[in-house]
Amino acid sequence: MRFLKAPTLFLVILSLTLCSATNKGGYWPSWAQDYFPPANIETTFFTHVYYAFLSPNQDTFQFEIDDTTASALNSFTTTLHQKNPPVKTLFSIGGGSFGTQIFSYMASSPDSRGSFINSTIQVAREFGFDGVDLDWEYPQTQTEMDNFGLLLDEWRVAVNEEAQSTGNSKLLLSAATYYKPVIPWDVVHTYPVESINNNLDWINAMCYDYHGSWDVTATGYLAALYDPNGDVSTSDGLQSWINAGIQREKLVMGLPLYGRTWTLQDPTVDGIGAPAVGLGPGNDGAMLYSEVLEFNAQNNAKVVFDEPTVSYYSVVGTSWIGYDDVESVKLKIEFAQSLSIGGYFFWTVVGDQEWRISQLGTHSILSFCTLLRRHGLMKT
C-alpha cells in the first residue's frame, strides 16, 4: 500500500472541504427582469440560483401560474441550465413582503399542507426546476414552528415518493431562515432543528438586516461578523445554529449585496451607533451595493472599514450607509470555511458591481481546485 505524503494528504482533505461541499447561492428577484435578466448572471460564481418569488393562493395554497409568469419561469430555468457552467435552479416561495399569515394557515393542517406540497412539486417539474426554497419570514409562535417541522416531514416524504415513482432525480428542498435558530420576539420560539436535519438539503440563514429602517434613531451595522457589545452578529448566529445541533453541511451563510442608510443628527458624530434623525439616501433607506459604490465615488465619501464588527460604512455630510465590501466578505467567507459549514448565498445577485464580491469565494476555490487537477489529485 502506497501512503500519501503529508502535503498531498493535506491537499486532498482541502479538496473535500472546498471543492465539493461549498454551496454558492444567489437569489434573483423576478422584478429585475427588465434591467437584469437571468442571461446576465455569471454562473461561474454560483452553484445554485433562486427565482424569487412565487406565492400560493391564499385559499387553496396552490400556485396559479399565469402565462407571463410561466414564460418567465421557463426562461429562467432554460437559460441557467444552458449556461457554461450550468447551475441548479430553485424557486423561492414567499419572501419578506409576503407576510406570515398564509403560511401559518397552510401549515396548520394535513390537508392544506398536502395541497401546498403537491403544487410545489407540480410547478417544479412543469418548469424544469431542480428544487424548491421556502422563505417564510418568520413563524411567529412555537406552534407555527412545530407546524413548520410537520410541513418539512411531509414535504420530504412526498418528494421522495415522487422521485421513486417517476424515476426523476429528487427535488432539492431548502428554506430561508432567521439568522439564529431561536427567534426572541414576543414569545421565544425555536426552529425544529431535528426536522431540518432530516428533511432539508440546507437552510439559508439570513445573516443580515441586524439594523435598518425599523430603527431610525441611530446608525447600525447591516451584517456584522462580530458584535463587540452583544450577540447580534453573523458569528453568533452561525454558532448558535451549530450549538442547536444542525448538521454543518446544511448551514449556509447569508451575505447582503445592498446597504442600509440613515441621516445623521450631527455630521461630526458619524460612527456606528451615531444619533440619526431618519432614513438616508436610496429606496426606503436601502441601496444596492453597486449604488453604494457609485454614491461613494460621486460624493467623495469617507469610507471606513470597522475592524471590530468586520463591516463597512461611508459618510457624506449627514448621509450614512452601512454595508459589506470586499474585505468584510472575504473575512466572512473565511470564517464560514473555518466552521466547515455548507457555504454562502447572496441577496441578491443584481446588487453586485461587475461581480467584484460574488467572485471572492469562487476564485479562491476554483484556483485551488485547478491546482488539485494539475497534480492529478482531483477528477474533473
PDB file of N, CA, C and O in Angstrom, residues 54-65 93-94 98 101-107 112-113 115-117 119-120 123:
ATOM      1  N   LEU A  54     -42.360  33.136  -5.873  1.00  0.00           N
ATOM      2  CA  LEU A  54     -43.710  32.713  -6.198  1.00  0.00           C
ATOM      3  C   LEU A  54     -44.517  32.647  -4.907  1.00  0.00           C
ATOM      4  O   LEU A  54     -43.964  32.388  -3.841  1.00  0.00           O
ATOM      5  N   SER A  55     -45.834  32.873  -5.024  1.00  0.00           N
ATOM      6  CA  SER A  55     -46.708  32.855  -3.849  1.00  0.00           C
ATOM      7  C   SER A  55     -47.921  31.984  -4.123  1.00  0.00           C
ATOM      8  O   SER A  55     -48.503  32.042  -5.216  1.00  0.00           O
ATOM      9  N   PRO A  56     -48.337  31.185  -3.149  1.00  0.00           N
ATOM     10  CA  PRO A  56     -49.519  30.333  -3.342  1.00  0.00           C
ATOM     11  C   PRO A  56     -50.811  31.119  -3.168  1.00  0.00           C
ATOM     12  O   PRO A  56     -50.830  32.191  -2.541  1.00  0.00           O
ATOM     13  N   ASN A  57     -51.878  30.565  -3.687  1.00  0.00           N
ATOM     14  CA  ASN A  57     -53.209  31.128  -3.475  1.00  0.00           C
ATOM     15  C   ASN A  57     -53.564  31.079  -1.996  1.00  0.00           C
ATOM     16  O   ASN A  57     -53.306  30.082  -1.322  1.00  0.00           O
ATOM     17  N   GLN A  58     -54.151  32.158  -1.479  1.00  0.00           N
ATOM     18  CA  GLN A  58     -54.407  32.240  -0.042  1.00  0.00           C
ATOM     19  C   GLN A  58     -55.524  31.320   0.433  1.00  0.00           C
ATOM     20  O   GLN A  58     -55.668  31.101   1.638  1.00  0.00           O
ATOM     21  N   ASP A  59     -56.299  30.774  -0.491  1.00  0.00           N
ATOM     22  CA  ASP A  59     -57.397  29.876  -0.110  1.00  0.00           C
ATOM     23  C   ASP A  59     -57.070  28.413  -0.380  1.00  0.00           C
ATOM     24  O   ASP A  59     -57.352  27.532   0.445  1.00  0.00           O
ATOM     25  N   THR A  60     -56.476  28.145  -1.540  1.00  0.00           N
ATOM     26  CA  THR A  60     -56.193  26.757  -1.918  1.00  0.00           C
ATOM     27  C   THR A  60     -54.768  26.340  -1.572  1.00  0.00           C
ATOM     28  O   THR A  60     -54.474  25.146  -1.538  1.00  0.00           O
ATOM     29  N   PHE A  61     -53.881  27.322  -1.377  1.00  0.00           N
ATOM     30  CA  PHE A  61     -52.457  27.096  -1.097  1.00  0.00           C
ATOM     31  C   PHE A  61     -51.737  26.433  -2.261  1.00  0.00           C
ATOM     32  O   PHE A  61     -50.673  25.848  -2.107  1.00  0.00           O
ATOM     33  N   GLN A  62     -52.344  26.551  -3.441  1.00  0.00           N
ATOM     34  CA  GLN A  62     -51.734  26.065  -4.666  1.00  0.00           C
ATOM     35  C   GLN A  62     -51.242  27.248  -5.494  1.00  0.00           C
ATOM     36  O   GLN A  62     -51.637  28.393  -5.269  1.00  0.00           O
ATOM     37  N   PHE A  63     -50.379  26.963  -6.466  1.00  0.00           N
ATOM     38  CA  PHE A  63     -49.797  28.017  -7.287  1.00  0.00           C
ATOM     39  C   PHE A  63     -50.585  28.166  -8.578  1.00  0.00           C
ATOM     40  O   PHE A  63     -50.817  27.182  -9.291  1.00  0.00           O
ATOM     41  N   GLU A  64     -50.996  29.378  -8.858  1.00  0.00           N
ATOM     42  CA  GLU A  64     -51.720  29.696 -10.087  1.00  0.00           C
ATOM     43  C   GLU A  64     -50.787  30.500 -10.980  1.00  0.00           C
ATOM     44  O   GLU A  64     -50.567  31.690 -10.751  1.00  0.00           O
ATOM     45  N   ILE A  65     -50.229  29.853 -11.982  1.00  0.00           N
ATOM     46  CA  ILE A  65     -49.202  30.453 -12.825  1.00  0.00           C
ATOM     47  C   ILE A  65     -49.830  30.996 -14.101  1.00  0.00           C
ATOM     48  O   ILE A  65     -50.333  30.238 -14.923  1.00  0.00           O
ATOM     49  N   ILE A  93     -40.356  30.599  -2.368  1.00  0.00           N
ATOM     50  CA  ILE A  93     -41.766  30.860  -2.087  1.00  0.00           C
ATOM     51  C   ILE A  93     -41.900  31.856  -0.955  1.00  0.00           C
ATOM     52  O   ILE A  93     -41.344  31.662   0.127  1.00  0.00           O
ATOM     53  N   GLY A  94     -42.631  32.928  -1.197  1.00  0.00           N
ATOM     54  CA  GLY A  94     -42.945  33.872  -0.134  1.00  0.00           C
ATOM     55  C   GLY A  94     -42.119  35.118  -0.207  1.00  0.00           C
ATOM     56  O   GLY A  94     -42.333  36.000  -1.023  1.00  0.00           O
ATOM     57  N   PHE A  98     -44.172  39.078   1.766  1.00  0.00           N
ATOM     58  CA  PHE A  98     -45.347  38.212   1.641  1.00  0.00           C
ATOM     59  C   PHE A  98     -46.085  38.055   2.964  1.00  0.00           C
ATOM     60  O   PHE A  98     -47.286  37.800   2.995  1.00  0.00           O
ATOM     61  N   GLN A 101     -49.133  35.150   7.445  1.00  0.00           N
ATOM     62  CA  GLN A 101     -50.456  34.605   7.734  1.00  0.00           C
ATOM     63  C   GLN A 101     -50.809  33.415   6.855  1.00  0.00           C
ATOM     64  O   GLN A 101     -51.297  32.388   7.354  1.00  0.00           O
ATOM     65  N   ILE A 102     -50.558  33.529   5.549  1.00  0.00           N
ATOM     66  CA  ILE A 102     -50.915  32.427   4.647  1.00  0.00           C
ATOM     67  C   ILE A 102     -50.094  31.184   4.974  1.00  0.00           C
ATOM     68  O   ILE A 102     -50.624  30.060   4.991  1.00  0.00           O
ATOM     69  N   PHE A 103     -48.830  31.354   5.249  1.00  0.00           N
ATOM     70  CA  PHE A 103     -48.003  30.215   5.642  1.00  0.00           C
ATOM     71  C   PHE A 103     -48.525  29.585   6.937  1.00  0.00           C
ATOM     72  O   PHE A 103     -48.541  28.357   7.082  1.00  0.00           O
ATOM     73  N   SER A 104     -48.927  30.422   7.867  1.00  0.00           N
ATOM     74  CA  SER A 104     -49.438  29.909   9.135  1.00  0.00           C
ATOM     75  C   SER A 104     -50.678  29.058   8.915  1.00  0.00           C
ATOM     76  O   SER A 104     -50.796  27.954   9.475  1.00  0.00           O
ATOM     77  N   TYR A 105     -51.608  29.542   8.099  1.00  0.00           N
ATOM     78  CA  TYR A 105     -52.825  28.779   7.800  1.00  0.00           C
ATOM     79  C   TYR A 105     -52.485  27.491   7.057  1.00  0.00           C
ATOM     80  O   TYR A 105     -53.005  26.414   7.364  1.00  0.00           O
ATOM     81  N   MET A 106     -51.611  27.622   6.048  1.00  0.00           N
ATOM     82  CA  MET A 106     -51.265  26.461   5.229  1.00  0.00           C
ATOM     83  C   MET A 106     -50.655  25.343   6.069  1.00  0.00           C
ATOM     84  O   MET A 106     -50.980  24.162   5.901  1.00  0.00           O
ATOM     85  N   ALA A 107     -49.768  25.695   6.986  1.00  0.00           N
ATOM     86  CA  ALA A 107     -49.036  24.684   7.750  1.00  0.00           C
ATOM     87  C   ALA A 107     -49.832  24.101   8.903  1.00  0.00           C
ATOM     88  O   ALA A 107     -49.359  23.172   9.572  1.00  0.00           O
ATOM     89  N   SER A 112     -54.178  21.079   4.066  1.00  0.00           N
ATOM     90  CA  SER A 112     -53.621  22.280   3.442  1.00  0.00           C
ATOM     91  C   SER A 112     -52.127  22.108   3.167  1.00  0.00           C
ATOM     92  O   SER A 112     -51.628  22.570   2.130  1.00  0.00           O
ATOM     93  N   ARG A 113     -51.432  21.433   4.051  1.00  0.00           N
ATOM     94  CA  ARG A 113     -50.018  21.153   3.775  1.00  0.00           C
ATOM     95  C   ARG A 113     -49.881  20.279   2.540  1.00  0.00           C
ATOM     96  O   ARG A 113     -49.021  20.521   1.687  1.00  0.00           O
ATOM     97  N   SER A 115     -51.934  20.007  -0.011  1.00  0.00           N
ATOM     98  CA  SER A 115     -52.266  20.779  -1.202  1.00  0.00           C
ATOM     99  C   SER A 115     -51.089  21.629  -1.643  1.00  0.00           C
ATOM    100  O   SER A 115     -50.739  21.691  -2.832  1.00  0.00           O
ATOM    101  N   PHE A 116     -50.468  22.274  -0.688  1.00  0.00           N
ATOM    102  CA  PHE A 116     -49.302  23.113  -0.972  1.00  0.00           C
ATOM    103  C   PHE A 116     -48.139  22.280  -1.498  1.00  0.00           C
ATOM    104  O   PHE A 116     -47.531  22.604  -2.533  1.00  0.00           O
ATOM    105  N   ILE A 117     -47.817  21.206  -0.831  1.00  0.00           N
ATOM    106  CA  ILE A 117     -46.686  20.368  -1.217  1.00  0.00           C
ATOM    107  C   ILE A 117     -46.849  19.821  -2.623  1.00  0.00           C
ATOM    108  O   ILE A 117     -45.918  19.877  -3.448  1.00  0.00           O
ATOM    109  N   SER A 119     -48.559  20.974  -5.031  1.00  0.00           N
ATOM    110  CA  SER A 119     -48.466  22.043  -6.023  1.00  0.00           C
ATOM    111  C   SER A 119     -47.022  22.466  -6.245  1.00  0.00           C
ATOM    112  O   SER A 119     -46.613  22.775  -7.367  1.00  0.00           O
ATOM    113  N   THR A 120     -46.201  22.475  -5.182  1.00  0.00           N
ATOM    114  CA  THR A 120     -44.788  22.835  -5.371  1.00  0.00           C
ATOM    115  C   THR A 120     -44.076  21.831  -6.266  1.00  0.00           C
ATOM    116  O   THR A 120     -43.277  22.217  -7.129  1.00  0.00           O
ATOM    117  N   VAL A 123     -45.207  22.408  -9.929  1.00  0.00           N
ATOM    118  CA  VAL A 123     -44.584  23.586 -10.542  1.00  0.00           C
ATOM    119  C   VAL A 123     -43.118  23.307 -10.860  1.00  0.00           C
ATOM    120  O   VAL A 123     -42.620  23.652 -11.945  1.00  0.00           O
TER     121      VAL A 123
END
